[in-house]
Short mmCIF file of C-alpha atoms in Angstrom, two decimals:
data_model
loop_
_atom_site.label_atom_id
_atom_site.label_comp_id
_atom_site.label_asym_id
_atom_site.label_seq_id
_atom_site.Cartn_x
_atom_site.Cartn_y
_atom_site.Cartn_z
CA MET A 63 -156.64 -35.80 -135.99
CA PRO A 64 -156.38 -39.43 -136.92
CA GLU A 65 -152.97 -40.64 -137.86
CA PRO A 66 -152.52 -40.92 -141.60
CA ARG A 67 -152.85 -44.51 -142.56
CA ARG A 68 -149.42 -45.96 -143.33
CA ARG A 69 -149.27 -47.50 -146.74
CA THR A 70 -147.83 -50.96 -146.67
CA PRO A 71 -145.08 -50.81 -149.30
CA ALA A 72 -145.84 -52.99 -152.26
CA GLN A 73 -143.67 -56.11 -152.42
CA ALA A 74 -140.71 -55.13 -154.69
CA PRO A 75 -140.40 -57.31 -157.77
CA ALA A 76 -137.58 -59.86 -157.41
CA SER A 77 -134.39 -58.13 -158.57
CA PRO A 78 -132.14 -59.91 -161.06
CA TRP A 79 -129.23 -58.28 -159.17
CA ALA A 80 -127.95 -59.62 -155.88
CA PRO A 81 -128.44 -57.31 -152.84
CA ALA A 82 -125.87 -54.50 -152.71
CA ARG A 83 -124.12 -55.99 -149.66
CA ASP A 84 -123.72 -59.36 -151.37
CA ARG A 85 -122.50 -57.65 -154.51
CA ALA A 86 -119.73 -55.86 -152.56
CA GLY A 87 -118.71 -59.18 -151.01
CA GLN A 88 -118.75 -60.88 -154.39
CA ARG A 89 -116.68 -58.12 -155.89
CA ALA A 90 -114.07 -58.38 -153.13
CA LEU A 91 -113.90 -62.16 -153.60
CA LYS A 92 -113.49 -61.85 -157.35
CA ARG A 93 -110.87 -59.14 -156.99
CA GLU A 94 -108.92 -61.38 -154.61
CA ALA A 95 -109.16 -64.22 -157.19
CA VAL A 96 -107.70 -61.92 -159.87
CA LEU A 97 -104.84 -60.88 -157.56
CA ARG A 98 -104.08 -64.43 -156.48
CA CYS A 99 -104.11 -65.75 -160.04
CA ALA A 100 -101.75 -62.92 -161.10
CA ALA A 101 -99.45 -63.61 -158.13
CA GLN A 102 -99.18 -67.26 -159.17
CA LEU A 103 -98.37 -66.22 -162.73
CA PHE A 104 -95.73 -63.67 -161.62
CA ASN A 105 -94.16 -66.26 -159.32
CA GLU A 106 -93.97 -68.83 -162.12
CA LYS A 107 -92.89 -66.67 -165.07
CA GLY A 108 -91.62 -63.42 -163.61
CA PHE A 109 -93.39 -60.06 -163.76
CA ALA A 110 -92.11 -58.88 -167.16
CA ALA A 111 -93.14 -62.09 -168.96
CA SER A 112 -96.67 -62.14 -167.46
CA THR A 113 -99.67 -60.55 -169.21
CA LEU A 114 -103.19 -59.70 -168.11
CA ASP A 115 -104.37 -61.75 -171.10
CA GLU A 116 -102.98 -64.82 -169.36
CA VAL A 117 -104.60 -63.86 -166.07
CA ALA A 118 -107.95 -63.58 -167.88
CA GLU A 119 -107.37 -66.88 -169.68
CA ARG A 120 -106.54 -68.75 -166.46
CA LEU A 121 -109.66 -67.36 -164.80
CA GLY A 122 -111.80 -68.14 -167.87
CA VAL A 123 -112.97 -64.53 -168.23
CA SER A 124 -112.42 -61.69 -170.70
CA LYS A 125 -109.68 -59.10 -170.28
CA PRO A 126 -112.24 -56.28 -169.75
CA THR A 127 -113.62 -58.35 -166.84
CA VAL A 128 -110.14 -58.39 -165.30
CA TYR A 129 -109.93 -54.61 -165.76
CA TYR A 130 -113.22 -54.25 -163.88
CA TYR A 131 -111.35 -55.35 -160.73
CA VAL A 132 -107.89 -53.84 -161.25
CA ASP A 133 -106.41 -50.88 -163.13
CA SER A 134 -103.10 -52.23 -164.38
CA LYS A 135 -100.44 -54.91 -164.03
CA ASP A 136 -98.45 -52.49 -161.83
CA GLN A 137 -101.42 -52.06 -159.52
CA ILE A 138 -101.84 -55.83 -159.28
CA LEU A 139 -98.19 -56.28 -158.30
CA PHE A 140 -98.46 -53.51 -155.72
CA GLU A 141 -101.53 -55.17 -154.16
CA CYS A 142 -99.96 -58.64 -154.22
CA VAL A 143 -96.76 -57.49 -152.49
CA ARG A 144 -98.69 -55.30 -150.04
CA THR A 145 -100.93 -58.24 -149.11
CA GLY A 146 -97.90 -60.51 -148.61
CA LEU A 147 -96.18 -57.92 -146.41
CA GLU A 148 -99.37 -57.36 -144.40
CA LEU A 149 -99.59 -61.10 -143.73
CA LEU A 150 -95.98 -61.06 -142.49
CA GLN A 151 -96.59 -57.99 -140.31
CA GLN A 152 -99.75 -59.50 -138.84
CA ALA A 153 -97.90 -62.75 -138.06
CA ILE A 154 -95.09 -61.01 -136.19
CA ARG A 155 -97.59 -58.87 -134.24
CA GLU A 156 -99.57 -61.97 -133.20
CA VAL A 157 -96.40 -63.78 -132.18
CA ASP A 158 -95.30 -60.79 -130.13
CA ALA A 159 -98.70 -60.45 -128.48
CA ALA A 160 -98.68 -64.15 -127.50
CA GLY A 161 -95.82 -63.39 -125.07
CA GLY A 162 -93.06 -65.65 -123.76
CA GLN A 163 -89.29 -65.49 -124.15
CA ALA A 164 -87.95 -63.62 -127.17
CA ILE A 165 -86.23 -66.74 -128.53
CA ASP A 166 -89.58 -68.58 -128.54
CA LYS A 167 -91.32 -65.63 -130.17
CA LEU A 168 -88.57 -65.58 -132.78
CA VAL A 169 -88.99 -69.28 -133.55
CA ALA A 170 -92.77 -68.83 -133.81
CA GLY A 171 -92.24 -65.81 -136.07
CA MET A 172 -89.87 -67.81 -138.29
CA ARG A 173 -92.44 -70.61 -138.66
CA GLN A 174 -95.06 -68.09 -139.73
CA TYR A 175 -92.58 -66.46 -142.12
CA VAL A 176 -91.94 -69.77 -143.92
CA ALA A 177 -95.67 -70.57 -144.05
CA ILE A 178 -96.33 -67.19 -145.69
CA VAL A 179 -93.45 -67.11 -148.22
CA THR A 180 -94.48 -70.54 -149.50
CA GLN A 181 -97.93 -69.20 -150.43
CA ASP A 182 -98.94 -66.99 -153.38
CA PHE A 183 -98.77 -63.44 -151.97
CA GLY A 184 -95.82 -64.04 -149.64
CA MET A 185 -93.92 -65.78 -152.42
CA CYS A 186 -94.59 -62.74 -154.65
CA VAL A 187 -92.86 -60.52 -152.04
CA ILE A 188 -89.74 -62.69 -152.41
CA ARG A 189 -89.75 -63.63 -156.10
CA VAL A 190 -90.91 -60.33 -157.62
CA GLY A 191 -91.04 -57.70 -154.90
CA GLU A 192 -91.34 -53.94 -155.36
CA ASP A 193 -88.44 -53.40 -157.80
CA PRO A 194 -90.51 -53.28 -161.02
CA LEU A 195 -92.88 -50.60 -159.63
CA PRO A 196 -92.81 -46.81 -160.12
CA PRO A 197 -91.04 -44.87 -157.32
CA ALA A 198 -94.04 -43.87 -155.16
CA ASN A 199 -95.43 -47.38 -154.72
CA ARG A 200 -91.95 -48.86 -154.53
CA GLN A 201 -91.24 -46.56 -151.59
CA LYS A 202 -94.49 -47.51 -149.82
CA LEU A 203 -93.59 -51.20 -149.99
CA ARG A 204 -90.00 -50.56 -148.93
CA ARG A 205 -91.25 -48.75 -145.87
CA MET A 206 -93.41 -51.76 -145.02
CA LYS A 207 -90.40 -54.04 -145.43
CA ALA A 208 -88.28 -51.78 -143.23
CA ALA A 209 -90.98 -51.84 -140.53
CA LEU A 210 -91.07 -55.64 -140.65
CA ASP A 211 -87.31 -55.82 -140.43
CA HIS A 212 -87.48 -53.45 -137.45
CA GLU A 213 -89.90 -55.81 -135.64
CA PHE A 214 -87.53 -58.74 -136.05
CA ARG A 215 -84.52 -56.70 -134.88
CA GLU A 216 -86.51 -55.58 -131.86
CA LEU A 217 -87.26 -59.20 -130.97
CA ILE A 218 -83.56 -60.03 -131.20
CA ARG A 219 -82.70 -57.04 -129.00
CA GLN A 220 -85.23 -58.24 -126.42
CA GLY A 221 -83.71 -61.72 -126.56
CA ILE A 222 -80.18 -60.41 -126.05
CA ALA A 223 -81.34 -58.25 -123.13
CA GLU A 224 -83.16 -61.14 -121.42
CA GLY A 225 -80.35 -63.61 -122.15
CA SER A 226 -82.27 -66.00 -124.38
CA ILE A 227 -80.45 -64.90 -127.55
CA VAL A 228 -76.68 -64.81 -127.92
CA ASP A 229 -75.00 -61.37 -127.87
CA CYS A 230 -74.89 -60.38 -131.58
CA ASP A 231 -75.52 -57.52 -134.00
CA PRO A 232 -79.36 -57.52 -134.21
CA LYS A 233 -79.30 -55.99 -137.70
CA LEU A 234 -76.99 -58.61 -139.22
CA ALA A 235 -78.66 -61.44 -137.32
CA ALA A 236 -82.06 -60.34 -138.67
CA PHE A 237 -80.63 -60.14 -142.21
CA THR A 238 -79.14 -63.62 -141.80
CA PHE A 239 -82.34 -65.37 -140.97
CA ALA A 240 -84.47 -63.20 -143.26
CA GLY A 241 -82.14 -64.30 -146.08
CA ALA A 242 -82.30 -67.96 -145.16
CA LEU A 243 -86.09 -67.96 -144.78
CA SER A 244 -86.77 -65.81 -147.84
CA TRP A 245 -84.62 -68.13 -149.94
CA ILE A 246 -87.20 -70.84 -149.25
CA GLY A 247 -89.78 -68.72 -151.08
CA ARG A 248 -87.44 -68.76 -154.06
CA TRP A 249 -86.74 -72.48 -154.41
CA TYR A 250 -89.88 -73.99 -152.87
CA ARG A 251 -92.10 -75.93 -155.30
CA PRO A 252 -95.55 -77.07 -154.05
CA ASP A 253 -95.03 -80.32 -155.99
CA GLY A 254 -91.47 -80.79 -154.71
CA GLY A 255 -92.27 -83.42 -152.07
CA LEU A 256 -91.25 -81.31 -149.05
CA ALA A 257 -93.93 -79.78 -146.81
CA PRO A 258 -93.31 -76.12 -145.82
CA ALA A 259 -93.57 -77.04 -142.12
CA ASP A 260 -90.78 -79.65 -142.46
CA ILE A 261 -88.57 -77.23 -144.40
CA ALA A 262 -89.21 -74.63 -141.69
CA GLU A 263 -88.19 -76.97 -138.85
CA GLN A 264 -84.86 -77.93 -140.45
CA CYS A 265 -84.02 -74.39 -141.45
CA ILE A 266 -84.97 -72.92 -138.08
CA ARG A 267 -82.92 -75.55 -136.26
CA VAL A 268 -79.80 -74.42 -138.13
CA LEU A 269 -80.54 -70.76 -137.41
CA ILE A 270 -81.33 -71.27 -133.73
CA ASP A 271 -78.83 -73.97 -132.75
CA GLY A 272 -76.20 -73.73 -135.49
CA LEU A 273 -74.45 -76.32 -137.63
CA ARG A 274 -71.62 -77.05 -135.22
CA ALA A 275 -71.99 -80.38 -133.43
CA PRO A 276 -71.89 -80.00 -129.64
CA PRO A 277 -68.47 -81.04 -128.29
CA GLY A 278 -68.12 -84.62 -127.05
CA VAL A 279 -71.00 -85.97 -129.13
CA ALA A 280 -69.83 -88.85 -131.35
CA ALA A 281 -70.64 -88.74 -135.06
CA PRO A 282 -73.62 -90.86 -136.20
CA ARG A 283 -71.23 -93.17 -138.04
CA ALA A 284 -69.02 -93.52 -134.95
CA ARG A 285 -72.08 -94.17 -132.77
CA ALA A 286 -73.29 -96.86 -135.17
CA ALA A 287 -69.85 -98.47 -135.12
CA SER A 288 -69.76 -98.51 -131.31
CA ARG A 289 -73.26 -100.05 -131.22
CA ARG A 290 -72.07 -102.81 -133.56
CA ALA A 291 -68.98 -103.39 -131.37
CA ALA A 292 -71.07 -103.66 -128.18
CA MET B 196 -18.17 -74.23 -202.87
CA PRO B 197 -18.34 -71.29 -200.54
CA GLU B 198 -21.45 -71.13 -198.45
CA PRO B 199 -23.91 -68.59 -199.78
CA ARG B 200 -23.64 -65.52 -197.72
CA ARG B 201 -26.63 -65.20 -195.35
CA ARG B 202 -28.39 -61.94 -195.76
CA THR B 203 -28.94 -60.14 -192.52
CA PRO B 204 -32.66 -59.36 -192.55
CA ALA B 205 -33.34 -55.70 -192.81
CA GLN B 206 -34.68 -54.11 -189.62
CA ALA B 207 -38.51 -54.16 -190.03
CA PRO B 208 -40.09 -50.72 -189.93
CA ALA B 209 -41.71 -50.01 -186.53
CA SER B 210 -45.30 -51.35 -186.71
CA PRO B 211 -48.13 -49.06 -185.62
CA TRP B 212 -49.83 -52.26 -184.25
CA ALA B 213 -48.79 -53.87 -181.01
CA PRO B 214 -47.28 -57.39 -181.28
CA ALA B 215 -49.94 -60.08 -181.78
CA ARG B 216 -49.39 -61.55 -178.28
CA ASP B 217 -49.90 -58.16 -176.62
CA ARG B 218 -52.95 -57.54 -178.77
CA ALA B 219 -54.60 -60.77 -177.54
CA GLY B 220 -53.86 -59.76 -173.94
CA GLN B 221 -55.23 -56.26 -174.52
CA ARG B 222 -58.36 -57.70 -176.09
CA ALA B 223 -58.95 -60.02 -173.12
CA LEU B 224 -58.45 -57.13 -170.70
CA LYS B 225 -60.84 -54.89 -172.59
CA ARG B 226 -63.44 -57.65 -172.88
CA GLU B 227 -63.24 -58.16 -169.12
CA ALA B 228 -63.74 -54.41 -168.61
CA VAL B 229 -66.88 -54.52 -170.78
CA LEU B 230 -68.25 -57.48 -168.81
CA ARG B 231 -67.45 -55.94 -165.43
CA CYS B 232 -69.01 -52.62 -166.37
CA ALA B 233 -72.14 -54.41 -167.59
CA ALA B 234 -72.30 -56.51 -164.40
CA GLN B 235 -72.19 -53.32 -162.30
CA LEU B 236 -74.97 -51.80 -164.40
CA PHE B 237 -77.15 -54.95 -164.17
CA ASN B 238 -76.61 -55.10 -160.41
CA GLU B 239 -77.61 -51.46 -159.99
CA LYS B 240 -80.56 -51.21 -162.39
CA GLY B 241 -81.61 -54.75 -163.20
CA PHE B 242 -81.04 -56.57 -166.49
CA ALA B 243 -84.16 -55.38 -168.35
CA ALA B 244 -83.50 -51.69 -167.62
CA SER B 245 -79.83 -51.82 -168.69
CA THR B 246 -78.67 -51.04 -172.24
CA LEU B 247 -75.42 -51.53 -174.12
CA ASP B 248 -75.57 -47.80 -174.89
CA GLU B 249 -75.06 -47.18 -171.17
CA VAL B 250 -72.22 -49.70 -170.99
CA ALA B 251 -70.50 -47.85 -173.88
CA GLU B 252 -71.16 -44.50 -172.24
CA ARG B 253 -69.69 -45.58 -168.89
CA LEU B 254 -66.59 -46.91 -170.65
CA GLY B 255 -66.29 -43.78 -172.80
CA VAL B 256 -66.37 -45.76 -176.06
CA SER B 257 -68.80 -46.18 -178.96
CA LYS B 258 -71.43 -48.92 -179.05
CA PRO B 259 -69.72 -50.63 -182.05
CA THR B 260 -66.58 -50.84 -179.90
CA VAL B 261 -68.58 -52.69 -177.23
CA TYR B 262 -69.90 -55.04 -179.95
CA TYR B 263 -66.31 -55.78 -180.96
CA TYR B 264 -65.91 -57.60 -177.62
CA VAL B 265 -69.36 -59.12 -177.09
CA ASP B 266 -72.26 -60.26 -179.29
CA SER B 267 -75.31 -59.28 -177.25
CA LYS B 268 -76.66 -58.30 -173.86
CA ASP B 269 -77.69 -61.93 -173.34
CA GLN B 270 -74.16 -63.11 -174.01
CA ILE B 271 -72.79 -60.56 -171.54
CA LEU B 272 -75.14 -61.76 -168.82
CA PHE B 273 -74.22 -65.38 -169.53
CA GLU B 274 -70.50 -64.56 -169.23
CA CYS B 275 -70.99 -62.49 -166.06
CA VAL B 276 -72.96 -65.22 -164.28
CA ARG B 277 -70.63 -67.95 -165.54
CA THR B 278 -67.61 -66.02 -164.24
CA GLY B 279 -69.28 -65.51 -160.85
CA LEU B 280 -70.13 -69.21 -160.58
CA GLU B 281 -66.61 -70.20 -161.61
CA LEU B 282 -65.19 -68.01 -158.85
CA LEU B 283 -67.47 -69.74 -156.34
CA GLN B 284 -66.56 -73.21 -157.63
CA GLN B 285 -62.86 -72.42 -157.53
CA ALA B 286 -63.18 -71.13 -153.96
CA ILE B 287 -64.90 -74.28 -152.70
CA ARG B 288 -62.35 -76.50 -154.47
CA GLU B 289 -59.45 -74.59 -152.89
CA VAL B 290 -61.06 -74.77 -149.46
CA ASP B 291 -61.60 -78.51 -149.86
CA ALA B 292 -58.03 -79.06 -151.06
CA ALA B 293 -56.65 -77.17 -148.03
CA GLY B 294 -57.89 -80.02 -145.80
CA GLY B 295 -58.94 -79.99 -142.14
CA GLN B 296 -62.25 -80.73 -140.45
CA ALA B 297 -65.38 -80.29 -142.56
CA ILE B 298 -66.75 -77.61 -140.22
CA ASP B 299 -63.59 -75.54 -140.74
CA LYS B 300 -63.73 -76.05 -144.50
CA LEU B 301 -67.35 -74.96 -144.40
CA VAL B 302 -66.53 -71.77 -142.50
CA ALA B 303 -63.69 -71.01 -144.95
CA GLY B 304 -66.05 -71.70 -147.86
CA MET B 305 -68.66 -69.36 -146.38
CA ARG B 306 -66.09 -66.57 -146.02
CA GLN B 307 -65.12 -66.95 -149.68
CA TYR B 308 -68.78 -67.04 -150.68
CA VAL B 309 -69.46 -63.68 -149.00
CA ALA B 310 -66.29 -62.16 -150.50
CA ILE B 311 -67.43 -63.22 -153.99
CA VAL B 312 -71.13 -62.24 -153.81
CA THR B 313 -70.15 -58.74 -152.66
CA GLN B 314 -68.13 -58.24 -155.88
CA ASP B 315 -69.39 -57.51 -159.41
CA PHE B 316 -69.65 -60.97 -161.01
CA GLY B 317 -70.68 -62.85 -157.87
CA MET B 318 -73.29 -60.19 -157.11
CA CYS B 319 -74.62 -60.61 -160.65
CA VAL B 320 -75.20 -64.34 -159.92
CA ILE B 321 -77.41 -63.33 -156.99
CA ARG B 322 -79.12 -60.17 -158.24
CA VAL B 323 -79.76 -61.14 -161.86
CA GLY B 324 -78.87 -64.80 -162.34
CA GLU B 325 -79.76 -67.00 -165.28
CA ASP B 326 -83.52 -66.41 -165.38
CA PRO B 327 -83.56 -63.81 -168.19
CA LEU B 328 -81.54 -66.05 -170.55
CA PRO B 329 -82.74 -68.36 -173.34
CA PRO B 330 -83.19 -72.03 -172.30
CA ALA B 331 -79.84 -73.49 -173.48
CA ASN B 332 -77.63 -71.03 -171.60
CA ARG B 333 -80.02 -70.95 -168.65
CA GLN B 334 -79.60 -74.71 -168.34
CA LYS B 335 -75.79 -74.50 -168.50
CA LEU B 336 -75.73 -72.03 -165.62
CA ARG B 337 -78.27 -74.05 -163.62
CA ARG B 338 -76.05 -77.10 -163.95
CA MET B 339 -73.13 -75.07 -162.60
CA LYS B 340 -75.26 -73.93 -159.67
CA ALA B 341 -76.38 -77.50 -158.97
CA ALA B 342 -72.73 -78.66 -158.98
CA LEU B 343 -71.81 -75.92 -156.51
CA ASP B 344 -74.73 -76.84 -154.27
CA HIS B 345 -73.58 -80.47 -154.47
CA GLU B 346 -70.08 -79.50 -153.23
CA PHE B 347 -71.53 -77.74 -150.19
CA ARG B 348 -73.87 -80.65 -149.39
CA GLU B 349 -70.93 -83.03 -149.66
CA LEU B 350 -68.98 -80.94 -147.16
CA ILE B 351 -71.92 -81.07 -144.74
CA ARG B 352 -72.19 -84.85 -145.21
CA GLN B 353 -68.46 -85.19 -144.41
CA GLY B 354 -68.94 -83.06 -141.31
CA ILE B 355 -71.88 -85.13 -140.08
CA ALA B 356 -69.89 -88.33 -140.68
CA GLU B 357 -66.83 -87.06 -138.79
CA GLY B 358 -68.93 -85.53 -136.02
CA SER B 359 -67.96 -81.89 -136.54
CA ILE B 360 -71.38 -80.93 -137.94
CA VAL B 361 -74.69 -81.63 -136.19
CA ASP B 362 -76.84 -84.44 -137.62
CA CYS B 363 -79.10 -82.64 -140.12
CA ASP B 364 -80.54 -82.82 -143.64
CA PRO B 365 -77.53 -81.75 -145.78
CA LYS B 366 -79.79 -80.46 -148.57
CA LEU B 367 -81.85 -78.16 -146.34
CA ALA B 368 -78.81 -77.10 -144.32
CA ALA B 369 -77.03 -76.12 -147.56
CA PHE B 370 -80.11 -74.20 -148.73
CA THR B 371 -80.27 -72.43 -145.37
CA PHE B 372 -76.78 -71.00 -145.44
CA ALA B 373 -76.79 -70.44 -149.22
CA GLY B 374 -79.91 -68.33 -148.67
CA ALA B 375 -78.42 -66.38 -145.79
CA LEU B 376 -75.12 -65.73 -147.59
CA SER B 377 -76.69 -64.98 -150.98
CA TRP B 378 -78.99 -62.45 -149.33
CA ILE B 379 -75.88 -60.43 -148.50
CA GLY B 380 -75.25 -60.05 -152.25
CA ARG B 381 -78.73 -58.55 -152.50
CA TRP B 382 -78.61 -55.90 -149.78
CA TYR B 383 -74.87 -55.14 -149.64
CA ARG B 384 -73.85 -51.63 -150.73
CA PRO B 385 -70.13 -50.87 -151.12
CA ASP B 386 -70.82 -47.42 -149.62
CA GLY B 387 -72.93 -48.83 -146.77
CA GLY B 388 -70.26 -48.59 -144.08
CA LEU B 389 -69.99 -52.35 -143.41
CA ALA B 390 -67.01 -54.32 -144.73
CA PRO B 391 -67.85 -57.65 -146.39
CA ALA B 392 -65.47 -59.47 -144.02
CA ASP B 393 -67.30 -58.10 -140.94
CA ILE B 394 -70.70 -58.98 -142.41
CA ALA B 395 -69.38 -62.47 -143.14
CA GLU B 396 -68.15 -63.02 -139.56
CA GLN B 397 -71.49 -62.07 -137.97
CA CYS B 398 -73.54 -64.03 -140.45
CA ILE B 399 -71.33 -67.13 -140.23
CA ARG B 400 -71.42 -67.02 -136.43
CA VAL B 401 -75.22 -67.27 -136.51
CA LEU B 402 -75.12 -70.13 -139.02
CA ILE B 403 -72.41 -72.10 -137.21
CA ASP B 404 -73.30 -71.48 -133.56
CA GLY B 405 -76.94 -70.42 -133.74
CA LEU B 406 -78.88 -67.59 -132.14
CA ARG B 407 -79.76 -69.38 -128.92
CA ALA B 408 -77.72 -68.21 -125.93
CA PRO B 409 -75.90 -71.10 -124.20
CA PRO B 410 -77.77 -72.12 -121.01
CA GLY B 411 -76.53 -70.58 -117.78
CA VAL B 412 -74.99 -67.53 -119.42
CA ALA B 413 -76.41 -64.32 -117.98
CA ALA B 414 -77.74 -61.69 -120.35
CA PRO B 415 -75.44 -58.71 -121.05
CA ARG B 416 -77.87 -56.44 -119.17
CA ALA B 417 -77.97 -58.85 -116.19
CA ARG B 418 -74.16 -59.08 -116.23
CA ALA B 419 -73.86 -55.30 -116.28
CA ALA B 420 -76.32 -55.04 -113.37
CA SER B 421 -74.39 -57.58 -111.29
CA ARG B 422 -71.15 -55.66 -111.99
CA ARG B 423 -72.79 -52.47 -110.74
CA ALA B 424 -74.05 -54.29 -107.61
CA ALA B 425 -70.59 -55.68 -106.86
#
């Protein structure tokens, strides 16, 4: 029996819609733009004072368009804080995987931390955080924060064990530098004239080497005076 | 002419009101109790979620009684934050007046800072702050904060000049420890099992001497191992 002749499918008319795969990609991109725009607004004005009308206005779209990508202001905040925390978790995992002494991992982790909390989603973790959210989502984000805190404590424990970090209470040491680095996310202004990397270096130097001048080192003023005398 | 006989004034009937001076003192005490109760509530629940009804309820008085001492929730917050900032300013002035090396003044100032931000009004500076207030009062409190920050930077400058503090950017160094110490006001719980003074010592040690172990000092685990071997 001869094989039935396969019909060549007729060329489909050009669709006015993009292919499904592209559409999904487009949707994800647009959703991310909505979240990022909202994060910027929350960081500038606070969560309570921000409206989805303003998000729509900044993006040049209608409010129903915004609602096509997100369900509510609460959901946006949850996603913004979750994204910021995921960036922080990913950074500490990468730093840990790169290996080396714990003190060097810690410094690398601190640099990443500052880079993230001076950008939209990371800044939203610090400036707004999970407090305004209903209990279930608040708890989810708190668990993520606790896990992140655990990673940093673990790094300090490793450092104490290997002798690269001074013998200290890992919990309070982790709180100390988390506070110092998170504070940057609070006061940092992109137009403030200081680059995040420079802020990070100064801040990390204090946390790693302390403020106390090593004994026997003359003060800059004294050094200058002795140079003049010579 | 005989002098007119002075009439001994009749004993005044006992007044059901306390003497005016006592009344002013009572009023000040009660006003302080209203402010402190409100500060505790703001610190626990946030400013937006707190009501004067709850303040009245916690004090066991009516809402009109609360309004006898304060005008509005905004005014309460202003007074709470102002009081907290005044405590911090007073502490740094006292520390500076006590004299000594700048590094020692700085450590004393840090101890005071932690003691204040773990109490009601100081905690309110950190947890709520001036952000929810109308522009005029927000500006007043920001100026107070800037003055406080200036005092700490000045202390660091003195320390660098005299050689007790490492050569660093005083602005970023002040931000670093203000962040670390303020963070304590955020996470500290009076029922958390850690005394503010112990938290302060650990945190200050990191900020003054750093996290890096001094070279040539064996790790605690290595030390323990060598003791066992001996």
